[in-house]
Amino acid sequence: MSGGGRGRRRLGAAWRRRRPLRTRLALAATAAVALVAVGVCAAAFLVVRSALYEQLNLSLTQSARLAAQRNPDSGPGTLAGECRFLAAPACAEVVPADPAKDPAAPYLLPVDAGTRAVAAGRRAPFYTDVVHAGHPARMLTTDYAKGRALQVALRAGTVEDGIEQAAWWLALIGAGGVLVAAGLGYWVSRTGLAPVTRLTATAERIAATRDPRHRIELPPPGPPGSPAREDEITRLAGSFNTMLAELEQSVTAQRRLVADASHELRTPLTALRTNAELLARGERLTPEQRERASLALGRQLREVTGLVNDLIELARDEEPQPLVEQVRLAPLVEHCAAAARAHRPSVPVRVRVDEVVVAGVPARLTRLLSNLLDNAAKFSPAGAPVEVELVARAGGGAELTVRDHGPGIAAEDLPYVFDRFYRAGAARALPGSGLGLAMARQIARAHAAELVAEAAPGGGALFRLTF
Ligand SMILES: Nc1ncnc2c1ncn2[C@@H]1O[C@H](COP(=O)(O)OP(=O)(O)OP(=O)(O)O)[C@@H](O)[C@H]1O
Ligand SMILES: [Mg+2]
């Protein structure tokens, strides 16, 4: 690439960077319309000029024919018309082929080798623009009687005036066209880019205020039944609004999680601190009291650790894509059941599984299932079995149910058990923080599955996970 080309390109880039899009669009539209206006005017000028010259050429041909008819065989010299001042309708001269034997030379009209060549029959007739006696004229040189040429000239003043006038008018119209183009370009860029301007303003407002509640105003929808008036910009604004709504939702959810978490952490942390302070004054306690306090401290520490871990998991949104794999559910269910049995030997866990494969993250699915099994075992009286069933559905889906024979979930609690930190009144005496089901539902949603709680027929709770 040449240095000049590179420099020009750099200049162009700098220009693009400096000018706002609206100005660039206006200039481009103006340039396009102006180019068309100027092009049309130029073309019109050429057409007018050639038509006027055509007219003049026709008159010249007729004059030449008339002169030849009136003087069928004239010698060299002026034939008709006042050639000196070119005042007559037409001025005609006869010129012989041989300049050496030409008594009439010099002529008033210009005679050159071309004229002699036409006289000798070596060249076709032709037209020339000449200036004669201070006036613009057009001249036809054509063949005449043998060995002679006929030159006819007509004043071209009126034609030239006409052409000049046409040029002026067309230039005026062209300039007007450019002005109108500039106005139109400005208008087009203004109206065309108005939604973009609004979009930019909204984005800037959000960046400045960090408040995702702002929305871009969309044009009101037409009357029902009319076709949707959706251009690209409106669609872009619509997508932007959708994105903002999601952002707002996510921000709100995160804020609520933090608020809930800090609220829920306060009680166990206070208890923890009380026990820690108690132990710090250990010398005043009996050995049994110290033993009890340290046991409580350990338990509370484990609870808080579990709570914090659960919160961290809940704060995660999507399953990280690289971890997603094809998971065989049957062994996963067996594994979770075995873990539940080991954890609470008093509650038998019965498993019935089909072969099912789903796309997912094994560790997260294990977490989901162990949360359900943990609840089932926790709320089951000793000896009452927990039943886990995995059924492959026709059409590729699958359904996993976990059922227990405990007290079940009261109808008024059913809508809330999946909320964070929600624990039914009856469950308050049992350990737990109310995060297990919230996490289970979040994992289910991330796997495009639906988790619902129901009352099992014959008593107990039933959780149904549908892939
Ligand atoms: N199998 C069940 N039987 C009866 N009630 C249940 C059952 N599973 C859940 N619940 C009710 O739903 C509430 C929320 O359950 P979740 O698992 O979210 O919390 P948790 O078990 O109390 O605490 P965590 O799981 O965080 O240790 C429970 O407190 C309980 O009231
Ligand atoms: Mg639980």
Short mmCIF file of C-alpha atoms and ligand atoms in Angstrom, two decimals, residues 307 310 371-372 374-380 404 406-410 413 416-419 421-428 430-439 460-463, ligand 1:
data_model
loop_
_atom_site.label_atom_id
_atom_site.label_comp_id
_atom_site.label_asym_id
_atom_site.label_seq_id
_atom_site.Cartn_x
_atom_site.Cartn_y
_atom_site.Cartn_z
CA LEU A 307 -25.45 -22.40 55.50
CA ASP A 310 -25.49 -23.41 50.51
CA ASN A 371 -31.51 -32.52 49.29
CA LEU A 372 -34.81 -34.27 48.55
CA ASP A 374 -32.38 -35.55 53.23
CA ASN A 375 -35.79 -33.90 53.71
CA ALA A 376 -37.65 -37.17 53.23
CA ALA A 377 -35.50 -38.96 55.80
CA LYS A 378 -35.58 -36.00 58.15
CA PHE A 379 -39.37 -35.81 58.19
CA SER A 380 -39.99 -39.59 58.18
CA ASP A 404 -42.06 -40.35 52.19
CA GLY A 406 -43.97 -38.46 57.19
CA PRO A 407 -46.41 -35.69 58.14
CA GLY A 408 -46.46 -34.28 54.59
CA ILE A 409 -46.59 -30.62 53.70
CA ALA A 410 -49.62 -28.61 54.77
CA ASP A 413 -47.13 -24.28 53.06
CA TYR A 416 -43.72 -21.54 49.75
CA VAL A 417 -41.54 -24.56 50.46
CA PHE A 418 -39.28 -23.73 47.52
CA ASP A 419 -38.66 -20.18 48.78
CA PHE A 421 -35.20 -19.78 54.10
CA TYR A 422 -38.82 -20.92 54.21
CA ARG A 423 -39.53 -23.54 56.84
CA ALA A 424 -42.99 -24.65 57.81
CA GLY A 425 -43.90 -24.10 61.45
CA ALA A 426 -43.78 -27.83 62.17
CA ALA A 427 -40.20 -28.04 60.82
CA ARG A 428 -38.73 -25.35 63.02
CA LEU A 430 -35.71 -29.88 63.24
CA PRO A 431 -32.28 -28.80 62.03
CA GLY A 432 -32.08 -26.96 58.75
CA SER A 433 -32.02 -23.49 57.29
CA GLY A 434 -34.70 -23.70 54.59
CA LEU A 435 -32.29 -23.54 51.67
CA GLY A 436 -32.40 -27.18 50.52
CA LEU A 437 -35.49 -26.98 48.32
CA ALA A 438 -34.64 -23.55 46.92
CA MET A 439 -31.35 -24.99 45.77
CA GLY A 460 -46.60 -37.99 53.33
CA ALA A 461 -44.84 -35.64 50.92
CA LEU A 462 -44.13 -36.30 47.28
CA PHE A 463 -41.57 -34.44 45.18
N1 LIG B 1 -40.44 -34.40 52.94
C1 LIG B 1 -41.00 -33.38 53.59
N2 LIG B 1 -42.02 -33.57 54.46
C2 LIG B 1 -42.57 -32.52 55.08
N3 LIG B 1 -42.20 -31.25 54.96
C3 LIG B 1 -41.18 -31.00 54.12
C4 LIG B 1 -40.53 -32.03 53.39
N4 LIG B 1 -39.58 -31.47 52.61
C5 LIG B 1 -39.60 -30.14 52.87
N5 LIG B 1 -40.56 -29.85 53.77
C6 LIG B 1 -40.91 -28.50 54.22
O1 LIG B 1 -40.32 -27.54 53.38
C7 LIG B 1 -39.44 -26.72 54.14
C8 LIG B 1 -38.27 -26.32 53.28
O2 LIG B 1 -37.44 -27.40 53.02
P1 LIG B 1 -35.91 -27.21 52.74
O3 LIG B 1 -35.30 -28.47 52.39
O4 LIG B 1 -35.83 -26.06 51.81
O5 LIG B 1 -35.40 -26.67 54.14
P2 LIG B 1 -34.92 -27.49 55.38
O6 LIG B 1 -34.92 -28.92 55.09
O7 LIG B 1 -35.76 -27.02 56.51
O8 LIG B 1 -33.48 -26.93 55.59
P3 LIG B 1 -32.15 -27.36 54.77
O9 LIG B 1 -32.59 -28.27 53.68
O10 LIG B 1 -31.62 -26.10 54.28
O11 LIG B 1 -31.28 -28.02 55.78
C9 LIG B 1 -39.06 -27.55 55.30
O12 LIG B 1 -38.64 -26.74 56.37
C10 LIG B 1 -40.36 -28.25 55.61
O13 LIG B 1 -41.23 -27.40 56.30
#
